[in-house]
PDB file of C-alpha atoms in Angstrom:
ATOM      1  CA  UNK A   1       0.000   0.000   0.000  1.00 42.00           C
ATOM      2  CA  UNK A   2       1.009   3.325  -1.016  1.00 40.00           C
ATOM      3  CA  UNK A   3       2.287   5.626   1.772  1.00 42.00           C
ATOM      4  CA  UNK A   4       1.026   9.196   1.877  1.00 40.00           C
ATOM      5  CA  UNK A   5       3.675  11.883   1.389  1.00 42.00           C
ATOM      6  CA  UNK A   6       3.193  15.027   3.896  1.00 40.00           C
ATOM      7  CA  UNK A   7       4.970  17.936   3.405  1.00 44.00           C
ATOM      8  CA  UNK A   8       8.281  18.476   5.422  1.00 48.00           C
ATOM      9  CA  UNK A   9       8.149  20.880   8.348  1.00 43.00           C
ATOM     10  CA  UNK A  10      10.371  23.165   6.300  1.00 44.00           C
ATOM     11  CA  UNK A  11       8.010  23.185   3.312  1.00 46.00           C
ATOM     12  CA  UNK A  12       5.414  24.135   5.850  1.00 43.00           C
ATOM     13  CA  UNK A  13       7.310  26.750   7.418  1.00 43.00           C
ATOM     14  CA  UNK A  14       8.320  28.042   3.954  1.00 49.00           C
ATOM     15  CA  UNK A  15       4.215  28.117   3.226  1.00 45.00           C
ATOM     16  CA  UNK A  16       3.873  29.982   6.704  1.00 43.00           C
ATOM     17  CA  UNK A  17       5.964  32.653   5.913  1.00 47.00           C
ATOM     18  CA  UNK A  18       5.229  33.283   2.662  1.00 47.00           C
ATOM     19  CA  UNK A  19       1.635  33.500   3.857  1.00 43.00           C
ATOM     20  CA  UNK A  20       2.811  35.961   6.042  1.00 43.00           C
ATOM     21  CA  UNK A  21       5.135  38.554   4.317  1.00 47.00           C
ATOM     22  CA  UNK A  22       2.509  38.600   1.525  1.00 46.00           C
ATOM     23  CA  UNK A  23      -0.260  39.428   4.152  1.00 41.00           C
ATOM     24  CA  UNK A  24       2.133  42.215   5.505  1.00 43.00           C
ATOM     25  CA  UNK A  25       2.613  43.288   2.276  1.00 46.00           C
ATOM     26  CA  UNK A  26      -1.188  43.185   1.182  1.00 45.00           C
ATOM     27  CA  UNK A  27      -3.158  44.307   4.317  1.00 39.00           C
ATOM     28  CA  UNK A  28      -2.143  48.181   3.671  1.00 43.00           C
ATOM     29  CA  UNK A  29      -3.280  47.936  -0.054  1.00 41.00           C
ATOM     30  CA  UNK A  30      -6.347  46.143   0.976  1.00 36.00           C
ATOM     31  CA  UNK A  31      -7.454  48.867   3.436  1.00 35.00           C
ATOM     32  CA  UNK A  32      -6.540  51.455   1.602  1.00 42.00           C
ATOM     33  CA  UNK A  33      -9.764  53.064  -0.363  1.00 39.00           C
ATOM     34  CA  UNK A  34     -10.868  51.505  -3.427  1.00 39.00           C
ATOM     35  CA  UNK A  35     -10.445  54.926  -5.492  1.00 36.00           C
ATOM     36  CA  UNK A  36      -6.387  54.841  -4.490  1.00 48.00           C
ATOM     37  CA  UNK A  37      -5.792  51.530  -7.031  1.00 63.00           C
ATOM     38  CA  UNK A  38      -5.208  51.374 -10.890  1.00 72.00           C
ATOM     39  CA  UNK A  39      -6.398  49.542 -12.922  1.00 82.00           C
ATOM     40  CA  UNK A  40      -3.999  47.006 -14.403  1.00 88.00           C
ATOM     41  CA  UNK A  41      -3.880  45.724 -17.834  1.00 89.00           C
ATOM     42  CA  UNK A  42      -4.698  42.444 -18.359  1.00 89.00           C
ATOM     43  CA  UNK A  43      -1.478  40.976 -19.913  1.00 89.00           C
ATOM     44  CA  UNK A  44       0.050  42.485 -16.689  1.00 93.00           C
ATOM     45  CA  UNK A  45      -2.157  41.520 -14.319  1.00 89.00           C
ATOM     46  CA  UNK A  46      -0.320  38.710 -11.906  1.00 89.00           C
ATOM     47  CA  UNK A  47       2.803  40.925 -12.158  1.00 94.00           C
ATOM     48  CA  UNK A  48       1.918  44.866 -11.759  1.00 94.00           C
ATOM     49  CA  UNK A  49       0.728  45.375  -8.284  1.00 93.00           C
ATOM     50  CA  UNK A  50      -2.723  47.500  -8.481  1.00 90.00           C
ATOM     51  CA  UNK A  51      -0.743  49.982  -5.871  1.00 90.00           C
ATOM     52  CA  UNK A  52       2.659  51.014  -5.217  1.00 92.00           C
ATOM     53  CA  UNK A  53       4.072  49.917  -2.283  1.00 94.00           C
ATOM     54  CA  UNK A  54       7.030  52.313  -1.153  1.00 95.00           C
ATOM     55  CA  UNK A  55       9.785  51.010   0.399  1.00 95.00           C
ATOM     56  CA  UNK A  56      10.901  52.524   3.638  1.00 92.00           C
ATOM     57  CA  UNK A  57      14.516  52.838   5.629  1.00 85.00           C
ATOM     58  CA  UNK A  58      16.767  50.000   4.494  1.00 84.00           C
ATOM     59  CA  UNK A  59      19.629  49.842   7.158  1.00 89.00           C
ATOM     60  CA  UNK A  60      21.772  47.319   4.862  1.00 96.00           C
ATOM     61  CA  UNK A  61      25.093  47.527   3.405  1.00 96.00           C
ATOM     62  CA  UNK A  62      26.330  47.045   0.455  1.00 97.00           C
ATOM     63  CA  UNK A  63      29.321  44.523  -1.272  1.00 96.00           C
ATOM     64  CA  UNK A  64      31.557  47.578  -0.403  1.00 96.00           C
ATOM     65  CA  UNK A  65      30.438  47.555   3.033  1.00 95.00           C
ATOM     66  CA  UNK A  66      29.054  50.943   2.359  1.00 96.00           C
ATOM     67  CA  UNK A  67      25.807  51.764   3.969  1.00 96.00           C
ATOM     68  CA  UNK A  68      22.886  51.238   1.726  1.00 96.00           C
ATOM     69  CA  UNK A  69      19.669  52.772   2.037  1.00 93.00           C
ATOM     70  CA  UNK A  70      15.865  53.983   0.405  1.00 95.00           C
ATOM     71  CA  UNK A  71      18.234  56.822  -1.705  1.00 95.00           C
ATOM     72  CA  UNK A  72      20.387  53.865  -3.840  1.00 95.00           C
ATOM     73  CA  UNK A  73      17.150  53.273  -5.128  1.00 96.00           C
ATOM     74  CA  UNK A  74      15.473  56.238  -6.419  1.00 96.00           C
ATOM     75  CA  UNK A  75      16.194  57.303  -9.987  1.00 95.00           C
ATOM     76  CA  UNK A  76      16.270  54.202 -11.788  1.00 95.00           C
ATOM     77  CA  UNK A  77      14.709  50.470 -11.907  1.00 97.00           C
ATOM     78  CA  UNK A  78      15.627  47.851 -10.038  1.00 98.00           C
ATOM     79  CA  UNK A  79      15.564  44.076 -10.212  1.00 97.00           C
ATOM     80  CA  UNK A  80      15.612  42.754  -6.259  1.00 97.00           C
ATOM     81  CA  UNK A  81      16.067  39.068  -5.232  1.00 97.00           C
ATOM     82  CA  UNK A  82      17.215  37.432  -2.143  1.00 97.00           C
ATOM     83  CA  UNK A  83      19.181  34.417  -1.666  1.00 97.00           C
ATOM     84  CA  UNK A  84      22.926  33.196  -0.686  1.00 97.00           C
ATOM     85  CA  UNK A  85      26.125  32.425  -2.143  1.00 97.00           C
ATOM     86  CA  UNK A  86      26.057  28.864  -1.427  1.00 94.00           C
ATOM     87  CA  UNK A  87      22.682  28.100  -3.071  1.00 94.00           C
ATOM     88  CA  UNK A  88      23.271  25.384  -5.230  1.00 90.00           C
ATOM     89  CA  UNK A  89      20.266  26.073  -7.836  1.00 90.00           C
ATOM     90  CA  UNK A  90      17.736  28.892  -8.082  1.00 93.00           C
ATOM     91  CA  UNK A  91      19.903  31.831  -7.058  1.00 95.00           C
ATOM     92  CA  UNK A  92      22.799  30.982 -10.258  1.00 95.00           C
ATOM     93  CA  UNK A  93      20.174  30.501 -12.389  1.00 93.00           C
ATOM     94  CA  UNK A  94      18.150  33.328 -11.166  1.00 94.00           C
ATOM     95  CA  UNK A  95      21.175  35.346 -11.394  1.00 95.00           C
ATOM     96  CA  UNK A  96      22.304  34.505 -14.854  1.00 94.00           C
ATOM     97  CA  UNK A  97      18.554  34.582 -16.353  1.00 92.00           C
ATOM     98  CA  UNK A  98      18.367  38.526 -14.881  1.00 94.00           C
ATOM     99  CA  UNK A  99      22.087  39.431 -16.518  1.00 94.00           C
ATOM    100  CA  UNK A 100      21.035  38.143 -19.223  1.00 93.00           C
ATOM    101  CA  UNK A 101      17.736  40.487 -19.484  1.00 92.00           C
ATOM    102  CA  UNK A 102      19.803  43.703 -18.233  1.00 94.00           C
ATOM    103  CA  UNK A 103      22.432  43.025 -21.094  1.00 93.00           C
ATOM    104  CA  UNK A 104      19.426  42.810 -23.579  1.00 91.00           C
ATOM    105  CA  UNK A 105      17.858  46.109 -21.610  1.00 91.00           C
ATOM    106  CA  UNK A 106      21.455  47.929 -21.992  1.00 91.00           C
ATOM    107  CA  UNK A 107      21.341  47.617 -25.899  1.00 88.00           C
ATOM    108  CA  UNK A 108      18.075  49.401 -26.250  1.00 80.00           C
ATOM    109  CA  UNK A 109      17.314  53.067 -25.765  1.00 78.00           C
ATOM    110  CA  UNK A 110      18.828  54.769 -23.188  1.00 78.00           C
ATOM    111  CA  UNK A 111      21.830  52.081 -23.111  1.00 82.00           C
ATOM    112  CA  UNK A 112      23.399  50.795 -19.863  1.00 84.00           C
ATOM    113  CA  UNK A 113      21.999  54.106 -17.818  1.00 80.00           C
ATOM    114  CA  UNK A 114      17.917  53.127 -19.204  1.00 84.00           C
ATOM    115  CA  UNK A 115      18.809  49.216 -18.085  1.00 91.00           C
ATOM    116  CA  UNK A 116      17.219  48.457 -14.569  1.00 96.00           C
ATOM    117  CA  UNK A 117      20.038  47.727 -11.711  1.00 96.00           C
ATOM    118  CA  UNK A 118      20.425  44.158 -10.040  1.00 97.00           C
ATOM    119  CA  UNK A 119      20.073  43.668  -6.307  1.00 98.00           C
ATOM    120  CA  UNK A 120      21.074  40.617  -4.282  1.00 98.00           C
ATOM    121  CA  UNK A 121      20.076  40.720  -0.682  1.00 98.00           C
ATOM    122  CA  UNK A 122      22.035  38.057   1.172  1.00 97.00           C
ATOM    123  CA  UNK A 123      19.783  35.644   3.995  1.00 97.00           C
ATOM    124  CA  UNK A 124      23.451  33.952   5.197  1.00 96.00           C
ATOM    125  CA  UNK A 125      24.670  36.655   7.315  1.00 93.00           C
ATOM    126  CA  UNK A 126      27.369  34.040   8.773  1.00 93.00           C
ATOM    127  CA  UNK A 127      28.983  33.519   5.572  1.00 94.00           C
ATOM    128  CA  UNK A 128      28.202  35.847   3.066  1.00 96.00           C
ATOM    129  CA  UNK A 129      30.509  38.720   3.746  1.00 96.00           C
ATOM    130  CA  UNK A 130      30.335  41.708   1.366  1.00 96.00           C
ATOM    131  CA  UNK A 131      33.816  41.111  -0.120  1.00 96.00           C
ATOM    132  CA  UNK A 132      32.140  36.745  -0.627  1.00 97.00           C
ATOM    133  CA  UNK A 133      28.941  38.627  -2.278  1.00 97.00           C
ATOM    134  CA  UNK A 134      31.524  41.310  -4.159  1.00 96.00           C
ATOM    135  CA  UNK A 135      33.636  37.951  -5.520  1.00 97.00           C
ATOM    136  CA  UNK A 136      30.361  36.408  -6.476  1.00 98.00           C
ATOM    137  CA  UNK A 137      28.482  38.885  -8.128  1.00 98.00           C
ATOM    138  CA  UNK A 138      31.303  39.491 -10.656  1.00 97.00           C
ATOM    139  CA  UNK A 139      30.759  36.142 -11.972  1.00 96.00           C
ATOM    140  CA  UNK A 140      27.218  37.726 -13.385  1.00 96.00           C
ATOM    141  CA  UNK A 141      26.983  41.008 -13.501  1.00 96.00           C
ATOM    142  CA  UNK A 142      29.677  43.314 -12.011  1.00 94.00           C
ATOM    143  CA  UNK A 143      27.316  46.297 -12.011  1.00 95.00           C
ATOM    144  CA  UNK A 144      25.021  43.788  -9.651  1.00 97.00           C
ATOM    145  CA  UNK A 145      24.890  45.477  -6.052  1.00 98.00           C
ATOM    146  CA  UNK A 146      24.756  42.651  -3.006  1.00 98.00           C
ATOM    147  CA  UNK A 147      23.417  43.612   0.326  1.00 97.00           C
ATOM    148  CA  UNK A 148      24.153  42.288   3.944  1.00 97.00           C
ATOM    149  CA  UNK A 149      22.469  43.104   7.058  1.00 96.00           C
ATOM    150  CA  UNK A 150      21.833  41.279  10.348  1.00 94.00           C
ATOM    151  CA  UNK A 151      18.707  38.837  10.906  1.00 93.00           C
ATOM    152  CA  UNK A 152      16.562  41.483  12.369  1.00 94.00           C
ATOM    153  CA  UNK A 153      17.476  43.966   9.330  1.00 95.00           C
ATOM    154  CA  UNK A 154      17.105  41.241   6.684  1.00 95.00           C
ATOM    155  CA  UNK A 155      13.820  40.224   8.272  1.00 94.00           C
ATOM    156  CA  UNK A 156      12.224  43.367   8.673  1.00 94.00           C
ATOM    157  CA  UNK A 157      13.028  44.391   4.565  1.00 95.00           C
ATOM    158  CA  UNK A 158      12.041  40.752   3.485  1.00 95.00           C
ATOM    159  CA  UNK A 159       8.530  41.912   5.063  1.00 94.00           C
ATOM    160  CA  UNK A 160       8.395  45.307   2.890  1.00 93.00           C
ATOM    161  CA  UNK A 161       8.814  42.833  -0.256  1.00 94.00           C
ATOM    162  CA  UNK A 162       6.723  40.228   0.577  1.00 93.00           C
ATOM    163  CA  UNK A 163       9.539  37.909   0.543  1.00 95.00           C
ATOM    164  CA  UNK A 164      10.562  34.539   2.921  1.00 94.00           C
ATOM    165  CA  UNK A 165      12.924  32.923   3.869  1.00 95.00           C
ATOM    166  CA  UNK A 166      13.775  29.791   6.670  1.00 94.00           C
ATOM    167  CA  UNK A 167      17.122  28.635   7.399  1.00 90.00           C
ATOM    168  CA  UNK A 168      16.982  24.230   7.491  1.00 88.00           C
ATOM    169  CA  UNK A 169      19.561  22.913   9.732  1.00 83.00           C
ATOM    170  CA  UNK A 170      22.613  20.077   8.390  1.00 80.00           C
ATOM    171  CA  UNK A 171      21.027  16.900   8.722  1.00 79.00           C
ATOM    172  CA  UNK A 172      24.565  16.088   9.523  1.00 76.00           C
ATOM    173  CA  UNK A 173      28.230  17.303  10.498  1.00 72.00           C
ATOM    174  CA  UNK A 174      29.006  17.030   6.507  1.00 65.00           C
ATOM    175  CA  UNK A 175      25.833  18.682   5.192  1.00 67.00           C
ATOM    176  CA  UNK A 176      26.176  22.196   4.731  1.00 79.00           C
ATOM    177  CA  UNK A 177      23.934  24.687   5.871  1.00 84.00           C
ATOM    178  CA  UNK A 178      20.977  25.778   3.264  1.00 90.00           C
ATOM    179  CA  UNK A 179      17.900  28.020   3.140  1.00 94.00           C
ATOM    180  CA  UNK A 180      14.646  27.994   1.911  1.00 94.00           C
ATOM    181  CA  UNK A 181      13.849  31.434   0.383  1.00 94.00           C
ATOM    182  CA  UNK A 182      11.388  33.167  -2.313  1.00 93.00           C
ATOM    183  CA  UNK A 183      12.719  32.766  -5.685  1.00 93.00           C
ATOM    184  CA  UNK A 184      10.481  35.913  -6.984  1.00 94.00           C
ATOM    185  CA  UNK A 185      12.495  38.795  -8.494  1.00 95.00           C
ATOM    186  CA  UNK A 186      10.920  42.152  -7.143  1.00 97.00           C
ATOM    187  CA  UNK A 187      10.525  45.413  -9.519  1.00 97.00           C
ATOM    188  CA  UNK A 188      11.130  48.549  -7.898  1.00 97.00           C
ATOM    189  CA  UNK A 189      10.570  51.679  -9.688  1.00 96.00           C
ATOM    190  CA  UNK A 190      12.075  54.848  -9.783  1.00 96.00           C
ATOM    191  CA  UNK A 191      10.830  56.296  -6.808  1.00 95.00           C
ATOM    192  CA  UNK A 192      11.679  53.814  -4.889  1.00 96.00           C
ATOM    193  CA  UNK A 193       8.322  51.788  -4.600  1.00 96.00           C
ATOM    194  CA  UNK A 194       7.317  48.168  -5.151  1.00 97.00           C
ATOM    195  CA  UNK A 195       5.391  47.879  -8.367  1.00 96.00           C
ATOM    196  CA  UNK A 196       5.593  44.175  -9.560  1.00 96.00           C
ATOM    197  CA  UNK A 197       6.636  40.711  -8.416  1.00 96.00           C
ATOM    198  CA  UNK A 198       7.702  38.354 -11.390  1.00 94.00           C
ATOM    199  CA  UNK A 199       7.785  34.992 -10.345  1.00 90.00           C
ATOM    200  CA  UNK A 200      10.228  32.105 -10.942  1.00 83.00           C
ATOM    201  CA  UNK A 201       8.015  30.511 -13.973  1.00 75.00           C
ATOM    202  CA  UNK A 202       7.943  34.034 -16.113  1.00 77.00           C
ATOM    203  CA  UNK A 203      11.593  35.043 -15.457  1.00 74.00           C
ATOM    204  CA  UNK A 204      13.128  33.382 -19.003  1.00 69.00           C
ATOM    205  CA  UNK A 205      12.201  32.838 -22.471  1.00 59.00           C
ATOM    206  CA  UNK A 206      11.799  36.811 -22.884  1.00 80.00           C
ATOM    207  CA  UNK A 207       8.910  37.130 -21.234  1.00 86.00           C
ATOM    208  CA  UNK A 208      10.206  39.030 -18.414  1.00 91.00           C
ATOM    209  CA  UNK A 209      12.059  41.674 -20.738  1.00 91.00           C
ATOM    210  CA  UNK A 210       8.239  41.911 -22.620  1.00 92.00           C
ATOM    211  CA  UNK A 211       7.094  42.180 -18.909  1.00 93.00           C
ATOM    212  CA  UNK A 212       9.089  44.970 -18.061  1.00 94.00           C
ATOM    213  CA  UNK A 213       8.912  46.800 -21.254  1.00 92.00           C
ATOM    214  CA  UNK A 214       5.126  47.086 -21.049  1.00 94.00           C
ATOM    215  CA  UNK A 215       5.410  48.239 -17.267  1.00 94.00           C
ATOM    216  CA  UNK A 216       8.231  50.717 -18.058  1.00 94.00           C
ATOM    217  CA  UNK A 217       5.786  52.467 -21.169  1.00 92.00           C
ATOM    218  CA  UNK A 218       2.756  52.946 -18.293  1.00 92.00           C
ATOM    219  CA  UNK A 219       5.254  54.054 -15.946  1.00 93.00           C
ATOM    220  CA  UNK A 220       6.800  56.760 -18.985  1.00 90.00           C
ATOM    221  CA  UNK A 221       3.360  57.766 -20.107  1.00 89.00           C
ATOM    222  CA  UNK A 222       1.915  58.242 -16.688  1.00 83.00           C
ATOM    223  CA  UNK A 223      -0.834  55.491 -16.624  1.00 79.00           C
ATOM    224  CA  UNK A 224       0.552  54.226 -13.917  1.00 71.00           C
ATOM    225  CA  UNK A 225       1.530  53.881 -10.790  1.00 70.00           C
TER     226      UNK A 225
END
């Protein structure tokens, strides 16, 4: 007879917190009044959030150990993921599928200055130093920015996103440590706010460069945010 499978406490954790972030990143939107949102096209909808969520003090630094903050964002777009160094799957591919859509960005319009910017936000504080995340990036992108912070920092701008992660202990002295994490890549515009979430399944192919495209001509004509 065929046993059930349940899901492992991580995977349950994992749903927890994703539950979560996205209610701490939802609730405001949802009480805020109905004449506040925008309507979003439909070949958007899924991706563009109906609001703009603005993201508030970031005390991170950066791969230079520079402080990093709400200003490093303003001006441009920006790309944001989270993950570590020693994820052996999603973040390298993650990673290479997003240099590969700012290098297609760069060639158009505007050039390397129009292209949105890269963000990696580390969730190993214990081993991903700025100069490991520095080393790191530079295999993808060298114009990719990493950021560090404590748990409590890391925590608290994971919430602003929406994002979650769970660290899963060695099952032995030889395993190495590992995290489960979101594996969504977060748009923020130019003023700094949280406009779209593209998820694992639409960041190749092209779509996500059509994605963006078609966000960044309602964002340049004004029809939204």
């Amino acid at each position: 007879m065929e046993q059930r499978r349940f899901p492992s406490v991580y995977a349950l954790v994992m749903m927890l917190l994703v539950a979560g972030a996205a209610v701490s990143l939802l609730l405001p939107i949802w009480l805020r009044p109905a004449a506040a949102t925008r309507e979003v096209p439909a070949e958007l909808q899924g991706v563009l959030l109906p609001i703009a969520h603005p993201i508030e003090a970031v005390p991170l630094l950066d791969h230079h150990g520079r402080p990093f903050g709400v200003e490093q964002l303003r001006g441009h777009w920006t790309f944001l993921l989270f993950g570590y160094t020693y994820c052996p799957d999603i973040c390298p591919v993650t990673l290479g599928a997003l240099a590969g859509l700012v290098a297609q960005l760069a060639t158009g319009p505007g050039g390397e200055a129009a292209a949105p910017r890269g963000l990696f936000v580390s969730v190993d504080p214990r081993r991903d130093t700025p100069a490991v995340l520095k080393k790191y990036l530079a295999y993808f992108n060298p114009h990719f920015t990493g950021l560090v912070g404590d748990e409590a920092q890391l925590m608290a701008f994971a919430r602003q996103v929406g994002a979650a992660y769970v660290r899963v202990p060695p099952a032995n002295n030889t395993d190495e440590e590992r995290f489960e994490h979101s594996t969504s890549l977060f748009l923020i515009d130019p003023q700094a706010r949280l406009v779209g979430i593209f998820s694992y399944a639409i960041q190749t192919e092209g779509r996500a460069m059509a994605l963006f495209q078609k966000i960044d001509t309602l964002y340049k004509e004004h029809k939204w945010p």
